Tab-separated table of C-alpha atoms in Angstrom:
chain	number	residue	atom	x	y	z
A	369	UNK	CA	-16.111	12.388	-17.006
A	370	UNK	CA	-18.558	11.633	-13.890
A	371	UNK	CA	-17.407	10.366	-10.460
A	372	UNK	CA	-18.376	6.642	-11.662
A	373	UNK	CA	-16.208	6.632	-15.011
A	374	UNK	CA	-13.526	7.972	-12.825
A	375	UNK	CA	-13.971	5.706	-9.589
A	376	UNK	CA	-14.221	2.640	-12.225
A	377	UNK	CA	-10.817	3.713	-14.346
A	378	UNK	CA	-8.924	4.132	-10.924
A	379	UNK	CA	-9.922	0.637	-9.820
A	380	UNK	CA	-9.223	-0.644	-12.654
A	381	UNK	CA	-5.570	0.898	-12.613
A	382	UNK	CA	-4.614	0.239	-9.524
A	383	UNK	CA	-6.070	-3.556	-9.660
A	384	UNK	CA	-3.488	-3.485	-12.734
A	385	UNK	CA	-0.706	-2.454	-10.466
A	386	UNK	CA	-1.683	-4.885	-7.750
A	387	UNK	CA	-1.461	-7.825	-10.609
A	388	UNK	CA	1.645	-6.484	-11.309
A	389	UNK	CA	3.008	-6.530	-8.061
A	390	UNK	CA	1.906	-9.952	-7.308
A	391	UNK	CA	3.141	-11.914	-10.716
A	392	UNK	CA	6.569	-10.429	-10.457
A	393	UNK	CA	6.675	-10.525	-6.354
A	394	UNK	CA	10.031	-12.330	-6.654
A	395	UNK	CA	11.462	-9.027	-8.420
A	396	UNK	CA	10.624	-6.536	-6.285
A	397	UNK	CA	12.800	-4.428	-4.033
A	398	UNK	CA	12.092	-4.883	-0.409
A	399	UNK	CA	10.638	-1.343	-0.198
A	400	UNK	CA	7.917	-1.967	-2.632
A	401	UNK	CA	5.896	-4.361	-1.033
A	402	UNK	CA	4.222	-1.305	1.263
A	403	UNK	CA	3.376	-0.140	-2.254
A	404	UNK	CA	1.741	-3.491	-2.955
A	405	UNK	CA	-0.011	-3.121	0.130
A	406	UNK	CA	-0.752	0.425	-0.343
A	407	UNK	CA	-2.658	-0.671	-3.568
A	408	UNK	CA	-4.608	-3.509	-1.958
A	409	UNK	CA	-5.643	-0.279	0.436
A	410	UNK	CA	-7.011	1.573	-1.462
A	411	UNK	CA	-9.001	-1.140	-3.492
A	412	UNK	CA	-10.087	-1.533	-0.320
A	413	UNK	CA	-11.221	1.843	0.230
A	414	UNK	CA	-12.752	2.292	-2.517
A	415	UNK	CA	-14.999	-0.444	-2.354
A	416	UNK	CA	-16.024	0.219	1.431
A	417	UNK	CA	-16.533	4.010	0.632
A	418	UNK	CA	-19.107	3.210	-2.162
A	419	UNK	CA	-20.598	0.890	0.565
A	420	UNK	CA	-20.634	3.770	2.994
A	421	UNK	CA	-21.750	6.120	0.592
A	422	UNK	CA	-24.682	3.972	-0.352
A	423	UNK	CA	-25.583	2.634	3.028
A	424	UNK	CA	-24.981	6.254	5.657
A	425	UNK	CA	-24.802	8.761	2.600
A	426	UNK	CA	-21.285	9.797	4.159
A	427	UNK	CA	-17.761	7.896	3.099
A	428	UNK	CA	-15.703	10.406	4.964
A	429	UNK	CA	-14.945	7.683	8.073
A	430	UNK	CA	-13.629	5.210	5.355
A	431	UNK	CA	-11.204	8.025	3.940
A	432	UNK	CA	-10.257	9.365	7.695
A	433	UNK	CA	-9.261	5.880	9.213
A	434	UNK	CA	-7.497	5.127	5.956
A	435	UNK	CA	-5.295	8.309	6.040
A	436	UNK	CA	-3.198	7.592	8.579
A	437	UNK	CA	-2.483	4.015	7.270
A	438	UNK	CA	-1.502	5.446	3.798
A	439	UNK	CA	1.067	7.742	5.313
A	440	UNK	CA	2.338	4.899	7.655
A	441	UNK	CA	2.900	2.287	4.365
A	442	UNK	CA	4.466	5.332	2.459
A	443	UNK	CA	6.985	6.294	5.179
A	444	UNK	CA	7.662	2.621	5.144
A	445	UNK	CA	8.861	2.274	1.819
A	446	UNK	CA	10.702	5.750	2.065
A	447	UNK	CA	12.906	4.199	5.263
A	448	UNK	CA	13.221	1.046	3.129
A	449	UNK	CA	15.223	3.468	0.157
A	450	UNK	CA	16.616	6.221	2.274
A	451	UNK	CA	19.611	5.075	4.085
A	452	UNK	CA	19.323	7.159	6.529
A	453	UNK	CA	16.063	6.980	7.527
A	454	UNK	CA	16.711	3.246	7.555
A	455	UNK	CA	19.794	2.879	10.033
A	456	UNK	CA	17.586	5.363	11.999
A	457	UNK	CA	13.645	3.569	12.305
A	458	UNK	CA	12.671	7.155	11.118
A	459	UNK	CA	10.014	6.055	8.812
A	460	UNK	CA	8.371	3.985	11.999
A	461	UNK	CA	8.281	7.113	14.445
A	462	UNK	CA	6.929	9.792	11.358
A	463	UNK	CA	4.507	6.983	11.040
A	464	UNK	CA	3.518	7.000	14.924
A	465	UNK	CA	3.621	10.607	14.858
A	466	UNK	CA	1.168	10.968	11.883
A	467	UNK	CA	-1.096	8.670	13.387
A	468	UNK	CA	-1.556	10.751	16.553
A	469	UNK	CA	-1.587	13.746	14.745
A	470	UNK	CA	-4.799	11.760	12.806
A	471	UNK	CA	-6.172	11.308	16.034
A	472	UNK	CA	-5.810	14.613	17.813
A	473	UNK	CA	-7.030	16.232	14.484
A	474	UNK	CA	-10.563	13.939	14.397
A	475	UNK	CA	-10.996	14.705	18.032
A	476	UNK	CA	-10.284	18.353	18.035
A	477	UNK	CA	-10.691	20.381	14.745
A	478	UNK	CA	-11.981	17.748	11.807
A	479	UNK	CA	-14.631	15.317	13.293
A	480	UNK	CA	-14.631	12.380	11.805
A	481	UNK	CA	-16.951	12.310	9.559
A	482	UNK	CA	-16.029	15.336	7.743
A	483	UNK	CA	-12.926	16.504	5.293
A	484	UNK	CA	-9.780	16.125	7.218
A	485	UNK	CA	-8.055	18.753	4.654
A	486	UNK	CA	-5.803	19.526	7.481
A	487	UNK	CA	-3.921	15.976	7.814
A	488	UNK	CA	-4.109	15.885	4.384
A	489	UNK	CA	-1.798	18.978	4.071
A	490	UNK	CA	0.491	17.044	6.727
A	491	UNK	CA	0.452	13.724	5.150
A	492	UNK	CA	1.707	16.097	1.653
A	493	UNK	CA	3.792	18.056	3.662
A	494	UNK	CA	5.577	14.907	4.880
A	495	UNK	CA	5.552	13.008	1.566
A	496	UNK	CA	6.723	15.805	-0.149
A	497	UNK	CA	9.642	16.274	1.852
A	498	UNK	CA	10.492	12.292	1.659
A	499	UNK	CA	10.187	12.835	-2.235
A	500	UNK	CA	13.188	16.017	-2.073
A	501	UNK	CA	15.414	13.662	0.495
A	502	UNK	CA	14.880	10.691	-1.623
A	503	UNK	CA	15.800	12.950	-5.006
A	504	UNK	CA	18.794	13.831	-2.460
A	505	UNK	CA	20.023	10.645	-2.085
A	506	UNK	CA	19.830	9.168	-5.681
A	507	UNK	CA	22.167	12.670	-6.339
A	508	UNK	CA	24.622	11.785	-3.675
A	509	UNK	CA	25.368	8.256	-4.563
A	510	UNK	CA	25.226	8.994	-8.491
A	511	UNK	CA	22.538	5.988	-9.305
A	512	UNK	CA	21.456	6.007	-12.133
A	513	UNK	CA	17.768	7.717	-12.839
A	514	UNK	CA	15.550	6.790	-16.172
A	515	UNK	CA	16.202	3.162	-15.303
A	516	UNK	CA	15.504	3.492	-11.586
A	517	UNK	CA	12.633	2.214	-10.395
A	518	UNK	CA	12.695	4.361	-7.304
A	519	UNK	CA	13.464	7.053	-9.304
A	520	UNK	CA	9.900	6.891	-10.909
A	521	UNK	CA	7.993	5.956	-7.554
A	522	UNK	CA	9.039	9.111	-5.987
A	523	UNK	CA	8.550	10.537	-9.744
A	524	UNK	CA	5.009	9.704	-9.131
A	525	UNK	CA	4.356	10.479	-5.428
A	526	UNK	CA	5.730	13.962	-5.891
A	527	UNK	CA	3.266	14.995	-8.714
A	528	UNK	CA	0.541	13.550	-7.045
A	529	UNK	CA	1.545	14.722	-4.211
A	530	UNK	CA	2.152	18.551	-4.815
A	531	UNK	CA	-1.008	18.335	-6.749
A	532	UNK	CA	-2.969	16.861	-3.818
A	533	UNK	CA	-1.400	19.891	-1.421
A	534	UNK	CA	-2.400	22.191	-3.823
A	535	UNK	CA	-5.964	21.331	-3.832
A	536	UNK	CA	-6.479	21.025	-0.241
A	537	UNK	CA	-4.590	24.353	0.847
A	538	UNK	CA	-6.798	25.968	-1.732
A	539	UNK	CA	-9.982	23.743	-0.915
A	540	UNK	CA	-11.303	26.517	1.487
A	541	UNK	CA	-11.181	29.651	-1.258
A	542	UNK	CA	-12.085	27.198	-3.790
A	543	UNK	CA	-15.465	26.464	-1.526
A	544	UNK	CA	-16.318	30.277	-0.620
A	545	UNK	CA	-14.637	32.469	-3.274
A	546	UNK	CA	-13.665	31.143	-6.179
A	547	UNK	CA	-16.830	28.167	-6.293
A	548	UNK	CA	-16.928	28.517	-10.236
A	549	UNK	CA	-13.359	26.686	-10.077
A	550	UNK	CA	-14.156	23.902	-8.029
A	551	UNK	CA	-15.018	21.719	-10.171
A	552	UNK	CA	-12.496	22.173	-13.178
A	553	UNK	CA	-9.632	21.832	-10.039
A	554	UNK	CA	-11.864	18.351	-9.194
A	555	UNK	CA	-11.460	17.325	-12.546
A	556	UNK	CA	-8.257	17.868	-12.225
A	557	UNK	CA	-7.127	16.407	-9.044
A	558	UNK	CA	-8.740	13.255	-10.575
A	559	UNK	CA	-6.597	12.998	-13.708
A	560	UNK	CA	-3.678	13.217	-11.764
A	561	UNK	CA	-4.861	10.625	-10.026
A	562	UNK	CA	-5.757	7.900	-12.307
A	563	UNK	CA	-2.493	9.376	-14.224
A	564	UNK	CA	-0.071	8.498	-10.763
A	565	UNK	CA	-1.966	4.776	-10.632
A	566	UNK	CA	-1.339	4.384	-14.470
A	567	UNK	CA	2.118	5.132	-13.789
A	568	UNK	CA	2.530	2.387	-10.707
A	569	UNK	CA	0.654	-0.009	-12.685
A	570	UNK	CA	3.370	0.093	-15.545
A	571	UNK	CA	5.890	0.398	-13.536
A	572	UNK	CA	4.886	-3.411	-11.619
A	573	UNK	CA	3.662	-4.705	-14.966
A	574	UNK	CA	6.951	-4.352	-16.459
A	575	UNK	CA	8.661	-4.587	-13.190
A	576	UNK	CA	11.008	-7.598	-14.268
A	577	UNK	CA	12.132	-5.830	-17.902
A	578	UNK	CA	13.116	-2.559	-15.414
A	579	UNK	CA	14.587	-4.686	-12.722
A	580	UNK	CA	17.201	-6.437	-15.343
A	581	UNK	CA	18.750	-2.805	-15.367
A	582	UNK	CA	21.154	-2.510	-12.457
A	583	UNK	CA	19.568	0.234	-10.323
């Protein structure tokens, strides 16, 4: 699979989620319209960092201003579903604080238009931990789990998520020592993620059948 095929199935998917989101809009918990908008993001992206690619031969600005944005929407729909964080505006100051943290990183270790590995290990390191509170909570208040539709988000974010920290706090040995691997853990990194967008996309296709289950 090249970088196209891939690029084009991930689209595709998470156009198929967006569709989703929108036709049953009426169904949806409050908390997953930042998903919504999280997929119109990163159609978004996408689009603008073939653009970029195309046009400067460098994408990385399109991928470094989204970042911070991606953490801010997911934080968003974590305070939405985690009581706590809720009654508290948590998700709003992590979001704050992940957005300075963007721009202190771009302006003093990762200029911007290069990798910014290390916010991505702090945007993991922060969705990560959401994704163990949020397991947390569903535990504490005995909801129920295979026909939870929060219980699969976070399902979905954690995989992707642990899979995503994994590659970029190994990016570094990858690159200088172990080079032969880099591209079987890039082929990798992108079935996981066309196999987390497959998973939002059926879970806002058949958003209404799940929704009829009391969560």
């Amino acid at each position: 699979m090249n970088i196209l095929s891939a690029l084009s199935i991930y689209i595709c998917l998470v156009a198929c989620g967006l569709i989703g989101g929108i036709v049953n809009r009426k169904f949806l918990h409050p908390a997953d319209k930042y998903l919504r908008y999280l997929l119109l993001g990163n159609i978004i992206v996408e689009l603008t960092a073939v653009y970029f690619m195309n046009i400067y031969k460098n994408n990385m600005y399109v991928y470094n201003v989204f970042s911070p944005i991606e953490l801010f929407l997911v934080v968003l729909y974590f305070q939405k579903r985690i009581d706590w964080l809720q009654r508290r505006k948590m998700g709003v100051y992590i979001g704050i604080i992940g957005a300075v943290f963007a721009v202190c990183n771009i302006a003093f270790l990762q200029p911007i238009h290069t990798i910014n590995s290390i916010f991505l290990l702090f945007e993991g390191f922060i969705i990560i931990s959401l994704c163990v509170f949020s397991y947390y909570q569903l535990m504490l208040h005995r909801q129920p789990i295979v026909s939870n539709v929060h219980f699969w988000v976070t399902t979905i974010f954690l995989i992707y998520w642990s899979c995503l920290y994994s590659y970029w706090g190994m990016y570094n040995v990858l690159l200088k020592e172990l080079f032969s691997y880099m591209r079987p853990a890039t082929y990798m990194l992108w079935m996981v993620n066309i196999l987390a967008y497959l998973g939002f996309a059926i879970i806002f296709l058949f958003y209404k059948k799940i929704a009829a289950i009391r969560e």
